[in-house]
Coordinates of C-alpha atoms in Angstrom, one line a residue:
M996 CA -53.6 6.6 131.6
W997 CA -50.1 6.7 130.2
R998 CA -51.3 5.6 126.8
S999 CA -54.0 8.3 126.9
G1000 CA -51.3 10.9 127.6
L1001 CA -49.2 9.8 124.7
C1002 CA -52.3 9.9 122.4
L1003 CA -53.1 13.5 123.6
R1004 CA -49.5 14.6 123.1
D1005 CA -49.2 13.1 119.6
G1006 CA -52.6 14.5 118.7
W1007 CA -51.6 18.1 119.6
R1008 CA -48.2 17.6 117.9
H1009 CA -49.9 16.6 114.7
L1010 CA -52.3 19.5 115.0
L1011 CA -49.5 22.1 115.5
N1012 CA -47.4 20.7 112.6
R1013 CA -50.2 20.6 110.0
P1014 CA -49.8 22.9 107.0
S1015 CA -51.2 26.4 107.3
G1016 CA -54.8 26.6 106.2
G1017 CA -55.2 22.8 106.0
P1018 CA -58.2 21.1 107.5
V1019 CA -58.2 19.7 111.0
V1020 CA -58.7 16.0 110.9
S1021 CA -59.1 13.2 113.4
V1022 CA -55.8 11.6 114.6
Q1023 CA -55.2 7.9 115.1
T1024 CA -51.8 7.1 116.7
G1025 CA -52.4 3.5 117.6
T1026 CA -55.0 0.8 117.8
D1027 CA -55.8 1.7 121.3
C1028 CA -55.9 5.5 120.9
P1029 CA -59.3 7.0 120.3
S1030 CA -59.9 9.7 117.7
L1031 CA -59.1 13.0 119.6
F1032 CA -59.9 15.7 117.1
R1033 CA -62.8 16.3 114.8
A1034 CA -62.7 18.2 111.5
Y1035 CA -63.7 21.8 112.2
V1036 CA -65.9 23.6 109.7
P1037 CA -66.3 27.4 110.3
P1038 CA -69.9 28.6 110.6
A1039 CA -71.3 30.4 107.7
E1040 CA -70.8 34.1 107.8
R1041 CA -73.9 35.8 109.1
K1042 CA -75.1 38.7 107.0
R1043 CA -77.1 41.6 108.4
F1044 CA -79.9 43.3 106.6
Y1045 CA -81.5 46.6 107.8
Q1046 CA -84.8 47.5 106.3
N1047 CA -84.9 51.0 107.7
V1048 CA -82.1 53.3 108.9
S1049 CA -82.7 56.6 110.6
I1050 CA -80.8 59.2 112.5
T1051 CA -82.0 60.6 115.8
Q1052 CA -81.1 63.9 117.5
G1053 CA -79.0 63.6 120.7
E1054 CA -79.7 65.4 123.9
D1055 CA -78.2 68.9 123.7
N1056 CA -77.7 69.2 127.5
P1057 CA -77.1 65.7 129.0
T1058 CA -76.7 67.0 132.6
Q1059 CA -79.9 69.1 132.4
R1060 CA -78.1 72.1 133.9
N1061 CA -78.1 75.7 132.7
K1062 CA -75.0 77.8 132.2
D1063 CA -75.0 79.4 135.6
Q1064 CA -75.2 76.0 137.3
L1065 CA -72.3 74.7 135.3
I1066 CA -70.2 77.8 136.2
R1067 CA -70.9 77.5 139.9
A1068 CA -70.0 73.8 139.8
A1069 CA -66.7 74.5 138.2
V1070 CA -65.8 77.4 140.5
K1071 CA -66.7 75.3 143.5
F1072 CA -63.6 73.1 142.7
L1073 CA -61.5 76.0 144.0
D1074 CA -62.3 74.9 147.6
T1075 CA -60.5 71.6 147.0
D1076 CA -58.0 72.6 144.3
T1077 CA -55.1 70.2 144.3
I1078 CA -52.3 72.8 144.0
C1079 CA -53.8 74.9 146.9
Y1080 CA -53.3 72.0 149.4
R1081 CA -49.8 71.7 150.7
V1082 CA -48.1 69.2 153.0
E1083 CA -45.9 70.0 156.0
E1084 CA -43.6 67.1 155.6
P1085 CA -41.4 65.5 154.3
E1086 CA -39.3 68.5 153.5
T1087 CA -38.4 67.2 150.0
L1088 CA -42.1 67.0 149.0
V1089 CA -42.7 70.4 150.5
E1090 CA -40.0 71.8 148.4
L1091 CA -41.2 70.0 145.3
Q1092 CA -44.8 71.4 145.7
K1093 CA -43.4 74.9 146.2
N1094 CA -41.2 74.7 143.1
E1095 CA -43.8 73.1 140.8
W1096 CA -47.1 74.5 142.0
D1097 CA -46.2 78.0 143.0
P1098 CA -45.5 79.2 139.5
I1099 CA -48.9 78.1 138.3
L1100 CA -50.6 79.7 141.3
E1101 CA -48.7 82.9 140.8
W1102 CA -49.6 82.9 137.0
A1103 CA -53.3 82.5 137.8
E1104 CA -53.2 85.4 140.3
R1105 CA -51.5 87.6 137.7
R1106 CA -53.6 86.4 134.8
F1107 CA -56.9 87.1 136.4
G1108 CA -55.9 89.8 138.9
V1109 CA -57.1 87.8 142.0
E1110 CA -55.8 86.4 145.2
I1111 CA -55.9 82.6 145.8
G1112 CA -53.0 81.4 148.0
S1113 CA -52.3 78.0 149.5
S1114 CA -52.6 76.3 152.8
T1115 CA -51.4 73.3 154.8
S1116 CA -54.7 73.2 156.7
I1117 CA -57.1 70.4 156.0
L1118 CA -59.7 73.1 155.4
G1119 CA -57.7 74.5 152.6
P1120 CA -57.1 78.2 151.7
S1121 CA -59.8 80.9 152.2
I1122 CA -60.8 81.9 148.7
P1123 CA -61.9 85.6 148.6
A1124 CA -65.4 86.2 147.2
R1125 CA -64.0 88.5 144.5
T1126 CA -61.8 85.7 143.2
R1127 CA -64.8 83.5 142.7
E1128 CA -66.7 86.3 141.0
V1129 CA -63.8 87.1 138.6
L1130 CA -63.3 83.4 137.6
A1131 CA -67.1 82.9 137.2
S1132 CA -67.1 86.0 134.9
H1133 CA -64.3 84.4 132.9
L1134 CA -66.1 81.1 132.6
A1135 CA -69.2 82.9 131.4
S1136 CA -67.4 83.7 128.2
Y1137 CA -67.6 80.0 127.3
S1138 CA -70.6 78.3 125.7
T1139 CA -72.7 75.8 127.6
W1140 CA -71.1 72.9 125.7
A1141 CA -67.6 74.2 126.4
L1142 CA -68.5 74.5 130.1
Q1143 CA -69.4 70.8 130.1
G1144 CA -66.0 70.0 128.8
I1145 CA -64.3 72.4 131.4
E1146 CA -66.0 70.7 134.3
F1147 CA -64.9 67.3 132.9
V1148 CA -61.3 68.4 132.7
V1149 CA -61.4 69.9 136.2
A1150 CA -62.7 66.7 137.6
Q1151 CA -59.9 64.7 136.0
L1152 CA -57.1 67.0 137.3
K1153 CA -58.8 67.8 140.6
S1154 CA -57.8 71.4 139.9
M1155 CA -59.6 74.5 138.5
L1156 CA -56.2 76.3 138.3
L1157 CA -54.5 73.6 136.3
T1158 CA -57.5 73.5 133.9
L1159 CA -57.3 77.2 133.4
G1160 CA -53.6 77.0 132.7
L1161 CA -54.3 74.2 130.2
L1162 CA -57.0 76.1 128.4
D1163 CA -54.9 79.2 128.3
L1164 CA -52.1 77.3 126.7
R1165 CA -49.9 78.0 129.7
L1166 CA -49.6 74.2 130.2
T1167 CA -49.5 71.2 127.9
V1168 CA -51.7 68.1 128.7
E1169 CA -48.6 66.2 129.8
Q1170 CA -47.5 69.0 132.2
A1171 CA -51.0 69.5 133.7
V1172 CA -51.4 65.8 134.3
L1173 CA -47.9 65.5 135.9
L1174 CA -48.6 68.5 138.2
S1175 CA -52.0 67.0 139.2
R1176 CA -50.2 63.8 140.2
L1177 CA -47.2 65.4 141.8
E1178 CA -47.4 63.7 145.2
E1179 CA -48.0 60.3 143.5
E1180 CA -45.1 60.8 141.2
Y1181 CA -43.0 61.7 144.2
Q1182 CA -43.9 58.4 145.9
I1183 CA -43.2 56.5 142.7
Q1184 CA -39.7 58.0 142.5
K1185 CA -39.1 57.0 146.1
W1186 CA -40.7 53.6 146.3
G1187 CA -40.8 52.4 142.7
N1188 CA -43.4 52.0 140.0
V1189 CA -46.0 49.3 139.5
E1190 CA -46.2 49.3 135.7
W1191 CA -49.5 47.5 135.3
A1192 CA -51.2 50.0 137.6
H1193 CA -49.4 53.4 137.6
D1194 CA -48.6 53.4 133.9
Y1195 CA -52.2 52.6 133.0
E1196 CA -53.6 55.2 135.3
L1197 CA -51.2 57.8 133.9
Q1198 CA -52.1 57.1 130.2
E1199 CA -55.8 57.0 130.9
L1200 CA -55.6 60.3 132.7
R1201 CA -53.7 61.9 129.8
A1202 CA -56.2 60.6 127.3
R1203 CA -59.2 61.8 129.2
T1204 CA -57.7 65.2 129.9
A1205 CA -56.6 65.6 126.3
A1206 CA -60.1 64.6 125.0
G1207 CA -61.8 67.1 127.4
T1208 CA -59.5 69.9 126.4
L1209 CA -59.9 69.3 122.7
F1210 CA -63.7 69.3 123.2
V1211 CA -63.5 72.7 124.9
H1212 CA -61.3 74.2 122.1
L1213 CA -63.6 72.8 119.4
C1214 CA -66.7 74.2 121.1
S1215 CA -64.9 77.6 121.4
E1216 CA -63.7 77.8 117.8
S1217 CA -65.3 80.2 115.4
T1218 CA -64.9 79.7 111.7
G1219 CA -66.0 81.7 108.7
V1220 CA -65.7 81.5 104.9
K1221 CA -64.7 84.4 102.8
H1222 CA -65.5 84.5 99.1
K1223 CA -63.0 86.3 96.9
L1224 CA -64.8 88.4 94.2
P1225 CA -63.5 87.9 90.7
Q1226 CA -61.5 90.8 89.4
E1227 CA -62.8 92.4 86.2

């Protein structure tokens, strides 16, 4: 067994010290040591041939919902909007939520001329019917494709109001994500960060939010081409 261990050690040492690009050969370190390695020949590269290539049309409405259904689904998130739910303790977190979330809430109320409010109740705030109607009317200005993207962003941030601030350029992606994770970031500051978990979740959320926001803006862009007439 000792001799076998020496053979294995010497064999790997020879393999690691061989010139770059050289062949891998069998190793014989003594009369009692068997050959440990065999020459390796890479398999021939497989080539692919396609006789026919075609392009198919993708589904224009993957969720099979009309515009009104998409709007209602997005507005429904108001009932569980992240920044409308407040804690009663600890006092430091209460103050943090007030300082960071209240400005966005107040901006949304001014921007759309509605009342929203916040609550510490598990049932959340009571959203007036007029608020839902105004926000639904605002969302109706977007295309069906853009509404798909809006619903996606709302689902990432768990907040209709943060999404509206993001689309209105009131917030950046980084700011919106940070505000949506305010309580989690508070806990991280207090208890520490698990890099392989928290950092990955943060970067993934940023990427998904940025992708959804970009999709909405691209679907909402209008472009045109003007031809300049030659002067005589």
